[in-house]
mmCIF file of C-alpha atoms in Angstrom:
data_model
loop_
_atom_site.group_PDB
_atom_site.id
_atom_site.type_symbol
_atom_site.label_atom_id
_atom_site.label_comp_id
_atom_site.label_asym_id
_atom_site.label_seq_id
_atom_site.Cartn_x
_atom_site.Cartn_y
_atom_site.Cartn_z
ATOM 1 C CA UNK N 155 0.000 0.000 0.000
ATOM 2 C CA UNK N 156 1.493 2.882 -1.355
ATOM 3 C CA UNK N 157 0.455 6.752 -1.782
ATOM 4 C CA UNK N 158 2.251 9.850 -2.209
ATOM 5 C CA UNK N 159 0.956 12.833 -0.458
ATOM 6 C CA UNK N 160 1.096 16.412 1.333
ATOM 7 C CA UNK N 161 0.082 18.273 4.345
ATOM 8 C CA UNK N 162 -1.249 21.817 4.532
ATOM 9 C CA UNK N 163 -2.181 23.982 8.118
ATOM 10 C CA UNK N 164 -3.222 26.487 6.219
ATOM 11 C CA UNK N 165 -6.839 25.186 4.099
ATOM 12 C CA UNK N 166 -5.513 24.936 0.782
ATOM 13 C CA UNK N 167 -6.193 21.436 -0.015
ATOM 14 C CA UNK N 168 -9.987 22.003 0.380
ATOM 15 C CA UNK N 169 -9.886 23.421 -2.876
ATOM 16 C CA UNK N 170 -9.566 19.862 -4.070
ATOM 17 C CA UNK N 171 -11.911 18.027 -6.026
ATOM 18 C CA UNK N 172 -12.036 15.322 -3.452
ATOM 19 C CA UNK N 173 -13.182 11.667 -4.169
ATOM 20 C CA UNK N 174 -13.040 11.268 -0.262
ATOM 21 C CA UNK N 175 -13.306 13.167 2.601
ATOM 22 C CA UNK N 176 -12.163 11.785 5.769
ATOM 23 C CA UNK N 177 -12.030 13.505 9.095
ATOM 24 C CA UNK N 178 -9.518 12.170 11.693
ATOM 25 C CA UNK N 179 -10.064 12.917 15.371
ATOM 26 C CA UNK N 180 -7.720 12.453 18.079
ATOM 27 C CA UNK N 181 -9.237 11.348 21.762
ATOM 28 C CA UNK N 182 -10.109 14.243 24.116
ATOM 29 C CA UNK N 183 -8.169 14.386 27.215
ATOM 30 C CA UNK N 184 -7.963 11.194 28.863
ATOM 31 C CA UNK N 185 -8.126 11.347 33.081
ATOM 32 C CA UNK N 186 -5.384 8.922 33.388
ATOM 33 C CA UNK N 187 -1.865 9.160 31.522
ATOM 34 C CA UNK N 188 -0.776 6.487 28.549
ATOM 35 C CA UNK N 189 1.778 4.873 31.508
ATOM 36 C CA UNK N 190 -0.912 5.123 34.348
ATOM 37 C CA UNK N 191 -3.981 3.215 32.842
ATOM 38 C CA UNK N 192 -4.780 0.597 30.575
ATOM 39 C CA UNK N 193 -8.068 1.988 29.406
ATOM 40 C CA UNK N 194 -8.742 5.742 30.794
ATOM 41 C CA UNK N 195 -12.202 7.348 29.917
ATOM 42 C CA UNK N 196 -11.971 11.057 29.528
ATOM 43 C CA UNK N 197 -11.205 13.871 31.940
ATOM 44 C CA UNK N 198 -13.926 16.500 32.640
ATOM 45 C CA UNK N 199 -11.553 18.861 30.233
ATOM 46 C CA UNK N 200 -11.587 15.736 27.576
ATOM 47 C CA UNK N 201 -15.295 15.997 27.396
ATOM 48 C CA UNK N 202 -15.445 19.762 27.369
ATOM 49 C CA UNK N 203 -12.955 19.119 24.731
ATOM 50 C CA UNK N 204 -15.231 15.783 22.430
ATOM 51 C CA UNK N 205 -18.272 18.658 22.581
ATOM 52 C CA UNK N 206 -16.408 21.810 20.888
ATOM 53 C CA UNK N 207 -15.030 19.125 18.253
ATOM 54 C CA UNK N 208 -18.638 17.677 18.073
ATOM 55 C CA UNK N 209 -19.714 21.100 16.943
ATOM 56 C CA UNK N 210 -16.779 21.500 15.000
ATOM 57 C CA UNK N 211 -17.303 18.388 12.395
ATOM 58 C CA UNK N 212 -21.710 18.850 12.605
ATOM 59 C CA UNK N 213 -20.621 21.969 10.766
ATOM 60 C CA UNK N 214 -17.763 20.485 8.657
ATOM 61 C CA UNK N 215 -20.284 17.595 7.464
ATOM 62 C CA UNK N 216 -22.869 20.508 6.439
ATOM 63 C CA UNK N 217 -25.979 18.140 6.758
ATOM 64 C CA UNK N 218 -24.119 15.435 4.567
ATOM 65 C CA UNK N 219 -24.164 11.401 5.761
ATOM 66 C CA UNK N 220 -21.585 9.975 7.907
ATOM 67 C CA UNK N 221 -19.507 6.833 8.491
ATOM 68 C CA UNK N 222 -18.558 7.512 12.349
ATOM 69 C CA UNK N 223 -15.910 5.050 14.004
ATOM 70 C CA UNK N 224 -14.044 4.580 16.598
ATOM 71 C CA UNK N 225 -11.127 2.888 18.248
ATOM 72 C CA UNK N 226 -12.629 0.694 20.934
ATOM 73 C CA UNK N 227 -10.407 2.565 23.612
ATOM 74 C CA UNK N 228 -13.023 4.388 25.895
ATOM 75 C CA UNK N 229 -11.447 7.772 25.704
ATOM 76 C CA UNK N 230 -12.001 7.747 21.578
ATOM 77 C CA UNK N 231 -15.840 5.943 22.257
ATOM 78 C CA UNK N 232 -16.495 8.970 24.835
ATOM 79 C CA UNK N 233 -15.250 11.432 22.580
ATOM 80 C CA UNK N 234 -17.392 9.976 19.799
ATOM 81 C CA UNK N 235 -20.509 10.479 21.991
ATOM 82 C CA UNK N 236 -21.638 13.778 21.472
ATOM 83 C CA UNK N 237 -21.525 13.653 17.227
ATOM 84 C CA UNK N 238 -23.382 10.567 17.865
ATOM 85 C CA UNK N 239 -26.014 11.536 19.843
ATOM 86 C CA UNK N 240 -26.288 15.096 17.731
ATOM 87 C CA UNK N 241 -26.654 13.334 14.537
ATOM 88 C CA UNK N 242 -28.480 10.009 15.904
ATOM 89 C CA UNK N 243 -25.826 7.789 13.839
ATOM 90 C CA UNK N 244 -24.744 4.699 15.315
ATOM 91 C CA UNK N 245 -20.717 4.419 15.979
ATOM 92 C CA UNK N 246 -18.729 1.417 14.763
ATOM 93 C CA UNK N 247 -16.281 0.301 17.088
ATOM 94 C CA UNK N 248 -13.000 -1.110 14.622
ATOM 95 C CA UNK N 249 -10.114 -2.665 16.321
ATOM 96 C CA UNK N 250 -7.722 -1.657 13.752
ATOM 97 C CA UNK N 251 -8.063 2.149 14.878
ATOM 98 C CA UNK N 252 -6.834 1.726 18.282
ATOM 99 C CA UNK N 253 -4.020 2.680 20.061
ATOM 100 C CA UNK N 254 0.032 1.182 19.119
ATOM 101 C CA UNK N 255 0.174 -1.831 21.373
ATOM 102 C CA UNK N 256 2.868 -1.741 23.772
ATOM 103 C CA UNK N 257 4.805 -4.133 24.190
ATOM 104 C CA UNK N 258 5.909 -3.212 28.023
ATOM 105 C CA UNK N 259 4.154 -3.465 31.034
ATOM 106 C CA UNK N 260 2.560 -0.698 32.070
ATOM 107 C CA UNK N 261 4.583 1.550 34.381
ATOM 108 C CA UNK N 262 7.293 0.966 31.578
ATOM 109 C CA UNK N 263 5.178 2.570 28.719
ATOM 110 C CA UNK N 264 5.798 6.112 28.995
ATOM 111 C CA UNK N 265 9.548 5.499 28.874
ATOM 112 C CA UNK N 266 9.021 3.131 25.331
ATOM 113 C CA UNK N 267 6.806 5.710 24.023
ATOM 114 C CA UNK N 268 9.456 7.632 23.816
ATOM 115 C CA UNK N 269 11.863 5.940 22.490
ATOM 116 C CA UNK N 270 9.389 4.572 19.808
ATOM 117 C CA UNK N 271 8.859 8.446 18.758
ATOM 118 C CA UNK N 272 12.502 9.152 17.907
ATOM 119 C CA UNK N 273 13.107 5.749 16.095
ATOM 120 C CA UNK N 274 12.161 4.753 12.869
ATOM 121 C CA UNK N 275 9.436 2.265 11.167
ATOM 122 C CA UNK N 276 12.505 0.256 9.227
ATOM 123 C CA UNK N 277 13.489 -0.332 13.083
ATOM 124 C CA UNK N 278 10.877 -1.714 14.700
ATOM 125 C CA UNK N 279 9.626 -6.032 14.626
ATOM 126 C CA UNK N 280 6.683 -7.387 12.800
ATOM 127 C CA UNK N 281 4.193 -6.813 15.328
ATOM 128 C CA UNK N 282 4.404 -3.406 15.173
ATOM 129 C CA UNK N 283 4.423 -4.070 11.596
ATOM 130 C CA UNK N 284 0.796 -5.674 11.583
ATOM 131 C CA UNK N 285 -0.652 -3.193 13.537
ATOM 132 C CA UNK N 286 0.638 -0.462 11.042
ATOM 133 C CA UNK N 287 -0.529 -2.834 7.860
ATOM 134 C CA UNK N 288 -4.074 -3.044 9.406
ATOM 135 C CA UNK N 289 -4.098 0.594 10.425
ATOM 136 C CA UNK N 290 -3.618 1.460 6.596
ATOM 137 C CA UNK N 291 -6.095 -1.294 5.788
ATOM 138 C CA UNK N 292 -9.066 0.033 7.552
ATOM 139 C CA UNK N 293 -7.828 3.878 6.575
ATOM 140 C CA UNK N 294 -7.805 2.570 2.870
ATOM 141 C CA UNK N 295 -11.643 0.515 3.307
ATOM 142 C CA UNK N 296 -12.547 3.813 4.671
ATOM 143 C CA UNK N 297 -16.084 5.687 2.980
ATOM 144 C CA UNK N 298 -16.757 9.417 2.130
ATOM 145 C CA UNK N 299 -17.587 11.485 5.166
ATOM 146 C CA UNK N 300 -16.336 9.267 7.199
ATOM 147 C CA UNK N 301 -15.216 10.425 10.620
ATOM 148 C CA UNK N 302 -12.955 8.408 12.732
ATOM 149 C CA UNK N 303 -12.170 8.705 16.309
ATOM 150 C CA UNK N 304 -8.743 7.458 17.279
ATOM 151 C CA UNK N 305 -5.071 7.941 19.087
ATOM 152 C CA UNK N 306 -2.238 9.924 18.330
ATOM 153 C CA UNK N 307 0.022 7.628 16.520
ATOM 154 C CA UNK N 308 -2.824 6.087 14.158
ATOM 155 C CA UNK N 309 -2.594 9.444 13.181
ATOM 156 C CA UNK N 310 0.891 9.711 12.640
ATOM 157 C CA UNK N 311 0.898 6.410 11.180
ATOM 158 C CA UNK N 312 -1.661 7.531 8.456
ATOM 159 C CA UNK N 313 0.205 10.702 7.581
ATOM 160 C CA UNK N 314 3.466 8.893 7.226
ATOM 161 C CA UNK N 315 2.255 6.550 5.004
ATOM 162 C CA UNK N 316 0.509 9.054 2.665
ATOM 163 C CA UNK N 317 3.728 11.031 2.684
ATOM 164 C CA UNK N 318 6.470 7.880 2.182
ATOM 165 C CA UNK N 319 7.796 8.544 5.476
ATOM 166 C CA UNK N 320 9.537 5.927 7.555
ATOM 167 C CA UNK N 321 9.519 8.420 10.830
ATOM 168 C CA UNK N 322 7.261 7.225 13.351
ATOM 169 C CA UNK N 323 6.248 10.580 14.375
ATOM 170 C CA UNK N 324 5.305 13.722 12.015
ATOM 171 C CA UNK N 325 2.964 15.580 13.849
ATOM 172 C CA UNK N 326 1.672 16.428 17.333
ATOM 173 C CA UNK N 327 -2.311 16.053 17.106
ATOM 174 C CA UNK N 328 -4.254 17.965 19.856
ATOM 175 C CA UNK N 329 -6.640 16.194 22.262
ATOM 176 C CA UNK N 330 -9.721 16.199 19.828
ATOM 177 C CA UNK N 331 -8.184 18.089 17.076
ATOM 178 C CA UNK N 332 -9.774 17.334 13.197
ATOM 179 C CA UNK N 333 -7.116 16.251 10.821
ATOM 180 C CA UNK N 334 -9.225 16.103 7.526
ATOM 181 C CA UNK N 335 -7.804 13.884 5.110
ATOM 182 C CA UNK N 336 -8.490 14.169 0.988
ATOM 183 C CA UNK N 337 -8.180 12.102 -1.579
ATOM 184 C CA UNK N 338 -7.870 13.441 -5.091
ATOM 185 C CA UNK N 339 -8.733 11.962 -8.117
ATOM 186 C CA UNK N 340 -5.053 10.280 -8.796
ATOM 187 C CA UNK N 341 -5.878 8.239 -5.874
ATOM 188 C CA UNK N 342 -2.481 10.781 -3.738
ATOM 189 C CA UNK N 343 -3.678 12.069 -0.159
ATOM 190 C CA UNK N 344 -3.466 15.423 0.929
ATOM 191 C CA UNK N 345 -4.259 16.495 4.644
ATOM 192 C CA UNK N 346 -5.561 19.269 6.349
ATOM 193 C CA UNK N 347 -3.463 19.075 10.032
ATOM 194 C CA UNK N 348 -5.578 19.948 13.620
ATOM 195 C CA UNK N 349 -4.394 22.072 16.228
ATOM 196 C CA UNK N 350 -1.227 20.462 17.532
ATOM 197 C CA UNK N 351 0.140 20.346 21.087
ATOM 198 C CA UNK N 352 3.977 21.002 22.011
ATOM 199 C CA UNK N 353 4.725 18.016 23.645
ATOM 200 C CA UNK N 354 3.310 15.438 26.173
ATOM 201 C CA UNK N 355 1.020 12.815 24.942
ATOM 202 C CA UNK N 356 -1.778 11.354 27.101
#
C-alpha cells in the first residue's frame, strides 16, 4: 500500500476536487496518563474538549451522511458520543483504529513511548508491523464522510504513510483536534493538520 501525499495547516487542499473526505479525530483528554492506565475514559476537560469538536465536524459535514468510528479505547468511544447523539448515527467500534500496542508493562510505557517516537518504522519487529498494515487497511476501506475517532500515533501512522515517510512521528495532534484527510482523483492524499500540542502525549 502505497500513496504519495502532502500536508497543509493552512486550508488549501480544500480546494480539491475530493473523491473522499475523511475527518480524523484524536481522543479528548484522557483522566489517566498512557503509563498510568490501561483503558482511561476522559477527563472533565476531555469531554469539554469531544463537545467543541462535536460542533466543529456537525458543521464540517454541512448536513451530509456519515460513516462515524471509533477505536474501541473508551477515551475515543467517549469522545465519539456527542456527534453521535447530535446526529443520531450509530458508531462502529473497529479494532484496527486503536491505540500502538505496547509491548511493556505498564509503568514501563511512557519510557518506550518515547523511544518509539525518535526511532524509525525500518526499526521496529513485525508486530508493530501488523498493527501499522491493518491501520492502513481500515484507513484505505474507509467511505466518504467518514469520521474516525482514534489515538495519536494512528494518526501519525496515516500521515506517514501518505507522505512515504519511515519516521514514526510527524505531527503532534491535539486532544480532539480534526485532521481532515483528501483524496484526489489520482488516488495521492493530501491532509488538512488539527491544532497540535507542544509536547506530552496522554
Amino acid at each position: 500500500m502505497s500513496q504519495s501525499g502532502s500536508h497543509d495547516t493552512q486550508g488549501g487542499t480544500t480546494r480539491l476536487q475530493a473523491r473522499r473526505r475523511v475527518y480524523l479525530i484524536r481522543h479528548g483528554e484522557a483522566a489517566a496518563s498512557w503509563g498510568e492506565a490501561a483503558d482511561p475514559g476522559l477527563s472533565d476537560q476531555g469531554h469539554d474538549q469531544a463537545r467543541d469538536s462535536c460542533g466543529q465536524l456537525a458543521a464540517r459535514l454541512d448536513g451530509n451522511a456519515a460513516t462515524l468510528i471509533s477505536s474501541p479505547m473508551r477515551r475515543a468511544r467517549e469522545t465519539a458520543a456527542p456527534l453521535t447523539e447530535r446526529l443520531g448515527a450509530p458508531l462502529k467500534v473497529d479494532e484496527r483504529f486503536r491505540e500502538i500496542p505496547s509491548p511493556v508493562a505498564l509503568d514501563h510505557r511512557q519510557d518506550w513511548l518515547r523511544a518509539f517516537m525518535r526511532a524509525s518504522w525500518s526499526e521496529q519487529g513485525a508486530a508493530l508491523h501488523r498493527w501499522r498494515d491493518e491501520v492502513l487497511g481500515a484507513f484505505a476501506a474507509l467511505e466518504d464522510h467518514s469520521v474516525v475517532f482514534t489515538h495519536f500515533l494512528v494518526l501519525n501512522t496515516i500521515l506517514g504513510w501518505a507522505e512515504d515517510r519511515d519516521e514514526t512521528l510527524l505531527f503532534w495532534p491535539a486532544n480532539a483536534s480534526i485532521t481532515m484527510a483528501l483524496e484526489a482523483s489520482d488516488g495521492s492524499w493530501q491532509f488538512e493538520l488539527g491544532v497540535q500540542m507542544r509536547s506530552r502525549v496522554n
